[in-house]
Tab-separated table of C-alpha atoms in Angstrom:
chain	number	residue	atom	x	y	z
A	701	MET	CA	0.000	0.000	0.000
A	702	LYS	CA	1.332	3.433	-0.974
A	703	LYS	CA	1.903	6.048	1.716
A	704	ASN	CA	-0.976	8.312	0.645
A	705	GLU	CA	-3.402	5.366	0.592
A	706	ARG	CA	-2.176	4.229	4.003
A	707	CYS	CA	-2.516	7.731	5.471
A	708	LEU	CA	-6.094	8.000	4.239
A	709	ALA	CA	-6.831	4.614	5.794
A	710	ILE	CA	-5.391	5.855	9.096
A	711	LEU	CA	-7.640	8.925	8.952
A	712	GLU	CA	-10.653	6.704	8.326
A	713	ILE	CA	-9.752	4.613	11.386
A	714	LEU	CA	-9.445	7.786	13.472
A	715	GLN	CA	-12.787	8.985	12.144
A	716	LYS	CA	-14.410	5.775	13.389
A	717	GLN	CA	-12.661	5.080	16.700
A	718	HIS	CA	-11.171	8.512	17.572
A	719	LYS	CA	-7.771	7.164	18.648
A	720	VAL	CA	-5.090	4.805	17.369
A	721	THR	CA	-1.843	3.370	18.680
A	722	VAL	CA	1.440	2.955	16.853
A	723	THR	CA	1.469	-0.749	17.644
A	724	GLU	CA	-2.073	-1.240	16.310
A	725	LEU	CA	-1.257	0.475	13.023
A	726	SER	CA	2.076	-1.291	12.665
A	727	GLU	CA	0.332	-4.661	12.885
A	728	LYS	CA	-2.573	-3.666	10.668
A	729	PHE	CA	-0.449	-2.378	7.787
A	730	ASP	CA	2.536	-4.689	8.375
A	731	ILE	CA	4.982	-1.810	8.567
A	732	SER	CA	7.560	-0.712	11.140
A	733	GLU	CA	6.572	1.422	14.105
A	734	MET	CA	9.026	4.062	12.855
A	735	THR	CA	7.099	4.278	9.575
A	736	VAL	CA	3.839	4.611	11.503
A	737	ARG	CA	5.273	7.466	13.563
A	738	ARG	CA	6.366	9.262	10.402
A	739	ASP	CA	2.882	8.826	8.928
A	740	LEU	CA	1.227	10.167	12.076
A	741	ASN	CA	3.602	13.130	12.265
A	742	SER	CA	2.823	13.968	8.648
A	743	LEU	CA	-0.927	13.694	9.225
A	744	ALA	CA	-0.751	15.850	12.361
A	745	ARG	CA	0.778	18.668	10.312
A	746	GLU	CA	-2.056	18.556	7.778
A	747	TYR	CA	-5.125	17.467	9.769
A	748	ASN	CA	-6.651	18.245	13.162
A	749	ILE	CA	-5.309	15.154	14.872
A	750	ALA	CA	-3.142	15.243	17.988
A	751	ARG	CA	-0.035	13.100	18.406
A	752	THR	CA	0.134	11.215	21.671
A	753	HIS	CA	3.025	9.315	23.239
A	754	GLY	CA	1.778	6.000	21.870
A	755	GLY	CA	-0.154	7.065	18.781
A	756	ALA	CA	-2.691	9.742	17.864
A	757	GLU	CA	-6.181	10.869	18.761
A	758	LEU	CA	-8.936	12.895	17.154
A	759	GLY	CA	-11.395	13.435	19.952
A	760	ASN	CA	-15.125	13.688	19.388
A	761	GLN	CA	-14.946	15.671	16.139
A	762	PRO	CA	-14.704	15.023	12.405
A	763	VAL	CA	-11.374	14.950	10.613
A	764	VAL	CA	-10.609	18.394	9.182
A	765	ARG	CA	-7.843	19.216	6.738
A	766	MET	CA	-6.014	22.253	8.068
A	767	ILE	CA	-6.011	24.889	5.338
A	768	SER	CA	-3.223	27.428	5.640
A	769	PHE	CA	-4.409	31.025	5.457
A	770	ASP	CA	-0.891	32.358	5.818
A	771	GLU	CA	-0.386	33.286	2.162
A	772	PRO	CA	3.447	33.165	2.175
A	773	ARG	CA	3.311	29.540	3.416
A	774	ILE	CA	0.901	28.290	0.746
A	775	ALA	CA	2.477	25.636	-1.489
A	776	HIS	CA	2.716	26.185	-5.266
A	777	LYS	CA	1.721	29.826	-4.778
A	778	GLU	CA	3.059	31.033	-8.133
A	779	ASP	CA	1.002	28.446	-10.005
A	780	LYS	CA	-2.072	29.259	-7.937
A	781	ASP	CA	-1.720	32.966	-8.683
A	782	LYS	CA	-1.655	32.255	-12.424
A	783	ILE	CA	-4.687	29.975	-12.172
A	784	ALA	CA	-6.658	32.536	-10.153
A	785	ALA	CA	-5.736	35.335	-12.563
A	786	LEU	CA	-7.001	33.317	-15.517
A	787	ALA	CA	-10.238	32.455	-13.696
A	788	ALA	CA	-10.837	36.150	-12.980
A	789	THR	CA	-10.860	36.898	-16.714
A	790	MET	CA	-13.775	34.463	-17.121
A	791	ILE	CA	-16.105	36.495	-14.878
A	792	GLN	CA	-18.449	38.604	-16.988
A	793	ASN	CA	-20.693	41.547	-16.154
A	794	GLY	CA	-24.054	40.560	-14.743
A	795	GLN	CA	-23.017	37.066	-13.705
A	796	ARG	CA	-23.879	35.360	-10.449
A	797	ILE	CA	-20.777	33.508	-9.313
A	798	PHE	CA	-19.768	31.299	-6.395
A	799	ILE	CA	-16.256	31.357	-4.954
A	800	ASP	CA	-15.260	28.759	-2.380
A	801	ALA	CA	-12.544	28.675	0.284
A	802	GLY	CA	-9.792	26.946	-1.677
A	803	SER	CA	-6.297	28.397	-1.510
A	804	THR	CA	-6.538	29.209	-5.245
A	805	THR	CA	-10.192	30.224	-5.572
A	806	ARG	CA	-10.110	32.649	-2.676
A	807	ILE	CA	-7.520	34.840	-4.461
A	808	ILE	CA	-9.534	35.216	-7.693
A	809	LEU	CA	-10.699	38.651	-6.565
A	810	ASN	CA	-7.069	39.807	-6.448
A	811	TYR	CA	-7.219	39.836	-10.243
A	812	LEU	CA	-10.786	40.945	-10.932
A	813	GLU	CA	-11.277	44.177	-12.878
A	814	LYS	CA	-12.680	46.865	-10.575
A	815	GLU	CA	-15.365	47.767	-13.112
A	816	THR	CA	-16.855	44.251	-13.190
A	817	ARG	CA	-20.507	44.134	-12.113
A	818	ALA	CA	-21.494	40.772	-10.656
A	819	VAL	CA	-23.039	38.975	-7.696
A	820	VAL	CA	-20.574	37.027	-5.566
A	821	VAL	CA	-21.882	34.202	-3.388
A	822	THR	CA	-19.446	32.653	-0.935
A	823	HIS	CA	-19.169	30.853	2.376
A	824	HIS	CA	-15.740	32.250	3.168
A	825	LEU	CA	-15.424	35.347	5.374
A	826	ALA	CA	-12.243	36.612	3.699
A	827	VAL	CA	-13.762	36.296	0.216
A	828	ALA	CA	-16.874	38.184	1.338
A	829	GLU	CA	-14.787	40.926	2.959
A	830	HIS	CA	-12.637	41.270	-0.144
A	831	ALA	CA	-15.666	41.364	-2.448
A	832	LEU	CA	-17.173	44.187	-0.380
A	833	GLN	CA	-14.234	46.378	-1.420
A	834	PHE	CA	-15.576	46.336	-5.002
A	835	GLU	CA	-18.309	48.942	-5.416
A	836	ASN	CA	-19.856	47.054	-8.326
A	837	LEU	CA	-20.095	43.661	-6.627
A	838	ALA	CA	-23.157	42.529	-4.718
A	839	VAL	CA	-22.109	40.092	-2.002
A	840	ILE	CA	-24.019	37.190	-0.450
A	841	MET	CA	-22.480	35.348	2.494
A	842	LEU	CA	-23.980	31.952	3.207
A	843	GLY	CA	-25.171	31.364	6.763
A	844	GLY	CA	-24.801	28.248	8.869
A	845	ASP	CA	-22.254	26.863	11.282
A	846	MET	CA	-18.928	28.671	11.170
A	847	ILE	CA	-15.797	26.518	10.990
A	848	ARG	CA	-13.154	28.239	13.110
A	849	ILE	CA	-10.219	26.609	11.363
A	850	THR	CA	-11.234	27.774	7.883
A	851	ASN	CA	-13.433	30.835	8.605
A	852	CYS	CA	-16.166	29.270	6.480
A	853	SER	CA	-19.853	28.593	6.990
A	854	SER	CA	-21.135	25.079	6.425
A	855	GLY	CA	-23.814	22.604	7.386
A	856	PRO	CA	-27.518	22.170	6.507
A	857	VAL	CA	-28.367	25.881	6.755
A	858	ALA	CA	-25.681	26.870	4.245
A	859	GLU	CA	-26.620	23.994	1.934
A	860	GLU	CA	-30.340	24.821	1.989
A	861	GLN	CA	-29.625	28.500	1.363
A	862	LEU	CA	-27.414	27.617	-1.593
A	863	LYS	CA	-30.147	25.436	-3.104
A	864	LYS	CA	-32.367	28.529	-3.434
A	865	TYR	CA	-29.937	30.279	-5.790
A	866	GLN	CA	-29.317	29.961	-9.503
A	867	LEU	CA	-25.672	30.589	-10.305
A	868	ASP	CA	-24.002	31.207	-13.643
A	869	THR	CA	-20.573	29.951	-12.638
A	870	ALA	CA	-18.999	28.306	-9.602
A	871	PHE	CA	-15.251	28.363	-9.048
A	872	ILE	CA	-14.263	25.611	-6.627
A	873	GLY	CA	-11.101	23.984	-5.390
A	874	ALA	CA	-10.342	20.322	-4.818
A	875	ALA	CA	-8.016	18.854	-2.230
A	876	ALA	CA	-7.368	15.981	-4.628
A	877	ILE	CA	-8.340	14.674	-8.062
A	878	GLY	CA	-8.117	10.906	-8.138
A	879	SER	CA	-7.150	8.632	-11.004
A	880	ASP	CA	-10.681	7.268	-10.562
A	881	GLY	CA	-12.012	10.561	-11.951
A	882	LYS	CA	-13.449	11.666	-8.601
A	883	LEU	CA	-13.057	15.038	-6.877
A	884	TYR	CA	-12.115	14.987	-3.197
A	885	ASP	CA	-12.115	17.342	-0.220
A	886	GLY	CA	-10.526	16.973	3.186
A	887	TYR	CA	-13.606	17.913	5.237
A	888	SER	CA	-17.040	16.334	4.953
A	889	PRO	CA	-19.221	19.485	5.497
A	890	GLU	CA	-17.162	21.320	2.879
A	891	ALA	CA	-17.578	18.376	0.503
A	892	ARG	CA	-21.360	18.343	0.980
A	893	LEU	CA	-21.579	22.069	0.252
A	894	LYS	CA	-19.549	21.652	-2.926
A	895	GLY	CA	-21.754	18.739	-3.953
A	896	THR	CA	-24.789	21.033	-3.704
A	897	LEU	CA	-23.299	23.344	-6.330
A	898	PHE	CA	-23.775	20.798	-9.099
A	899	SER	CA	-27.537	21.321	-8.914
A	900	VAL	CA	-27.504	25.136	-8.818
A	901	ALA	CA	-24.628	26.300	-11.046
A	902	LYS	CA	-24.854	26.363	-14.843
A	903	LYS	CA	-21.089	25.956	-15.097
A	904	ILE	CA	-18.531	24.634	-12.633
A	905	TYR	CA	-14.802	25.155	-12.966
A	906	VAL	CA	-12.335	23.386	-10.695
A	907	LEU	CA	-9.186	25.334	-9.917
A	908	ALA	CA	-6.389	22.944	-8.958
A	909	ASP	CA	-2.645	23.084	-9.425
A	910	SER	CA	-0.950	20.053	-10.936
A	911	SER	CA	0.179	18.698	-7.543
A	912	LYS	CA	-3.458	17.744	-6.817
A	913	MET	CA	-3.652	15.295	-9.742
A	914	ASN	CA	-3.759	11.535	-9.164
A	915	THR	CA	-4.084	11.989	-5.397
A	916	TYR	CA	-6.874	11.200	-2.960
A	917	ASN	CA	-8.469	12.619	0.146
A	918	LEU	CA	-11.208	11.646	2.553
A	919	ASN	CA	-14.443	12.936	1.046
A	920	GLU	CA	-15.701	12.609	-2.521
A	921	PHE	CA	-17.923	15.465	-3.673
A	922	GLY	CA	-18.209	15.004	-7.423
A	923	SER	CA	-16.592	13.693	-10.567
A	924	LEU	CA	-14.659	15.095	-13.506
A	925	SER	CA	-17.561	14.244	-15.815
A	926	GLN	CA	-19.710	16.792	-13.938
A	927	ILE	CA	-17.489	19.844	-14.411
A	928	ASP	CA	-17.201	22.270	-17.304
A	929	GLY	CA	-13.501	22.780	-17.037
A	930	LEU	CA	-10.294	22.335	-15.060
A	931	ILE	CA	-8.045	25.363	-14.689
A	932	THR	CA	-4.539	24.221	-13.836
A	933	ASP	CA	-0.870	24.994	-14.450
A	934	ALA	CA	1.494	23.974	-17.217
A	935	ASN	CA	3.141	21.279	-15.079
A	936	ILE	CA	0.199	18.890	-15.454
A	937	ASP	CA	1.686	15.551	-16.523
A	938	GLU	CA	0.756	13.116	-19.286
A	939	GLU	CA	-1.009	10.720	-16.917
A	940	ALA	CA	-3.294	13.482	-15.662
A	941	MET	CA	-3.961	14.752	-19.192
A	942	THR	CA	-4.932	11.233	-20.254
A	943	LEU	CA	-7.363	11.118	-17.336
A	944	MET	CA	-8.881	14.439	-18.389
A	945	LYS	CA	-9.300	13.283	-21.985
A	946	ARG	CA	-10.978	10.087	-20.798
A	947	HIS	CA	-13.552	12.162	-18.921
A	948	ARG	CA	-13.788	14.782	-21.688
A	949	VAL	CA	-12.694	17.606	-19.407
A	950	ASN	CA	-11.902	20.967	-20.917
A	951	VAL	CA	-8.390	21.633	-19.552
A	952	ILE	CA	-7.469	25.317	-19.384
A	953	ILE	CA	-3.765	25.937	-18.811
A	954	ALA	CA	-2.705	29.063	-16.940
A	955	GLU	CA	0.621	30.048	-18.459
């Protein structure tokens, strides 16, 4: 089993039983305890799990992927800037658009022309605050339960509110795009909200840098066959391009 597959399996175990031991995981995956410790240390840097002396614990909460909001620390930032800039050029006057909390999508407004007239719907506080700086943008912030880690609203209230809207375009991120053609997120409420968009948006574009290709995460929220385009960087490899062609995805390269 590859490391990423094993790490996802560990997260699923934590989701179910809330704690694990190094010895338990070593026996389950037939790997050394040192390898288990490295896996747990890696997961603790990316997810809301706590390392303990003999393993790791989650507590009575869902697994959440920790999204960095410290812009200088965001990985592949140059590629993400190019992707966001290209996406901004696709927003037309009079459109109703959705922007999610992804590390690429949330910077789209950095590149939007000040004269653009549109309605921006979002569940991310920083996106809403940024959009309010544009005199010609109407801004709708979804309600619901606020996630402290990500500064986003989520849950049934946000999902039901979103279902009442008709959107022209949704720009969403993905924590991973699997070789199975599925789109993944690291947090189940976020995944459910993204899944709702497929029934309310005329067009959906996924913004994902090439490092997200052929990887997996915890929660599936859609498939490549459901989207209108993938905006990515020029480093996308042949394997990923073959996957996109198989699912007839319009790949838009941000140079």
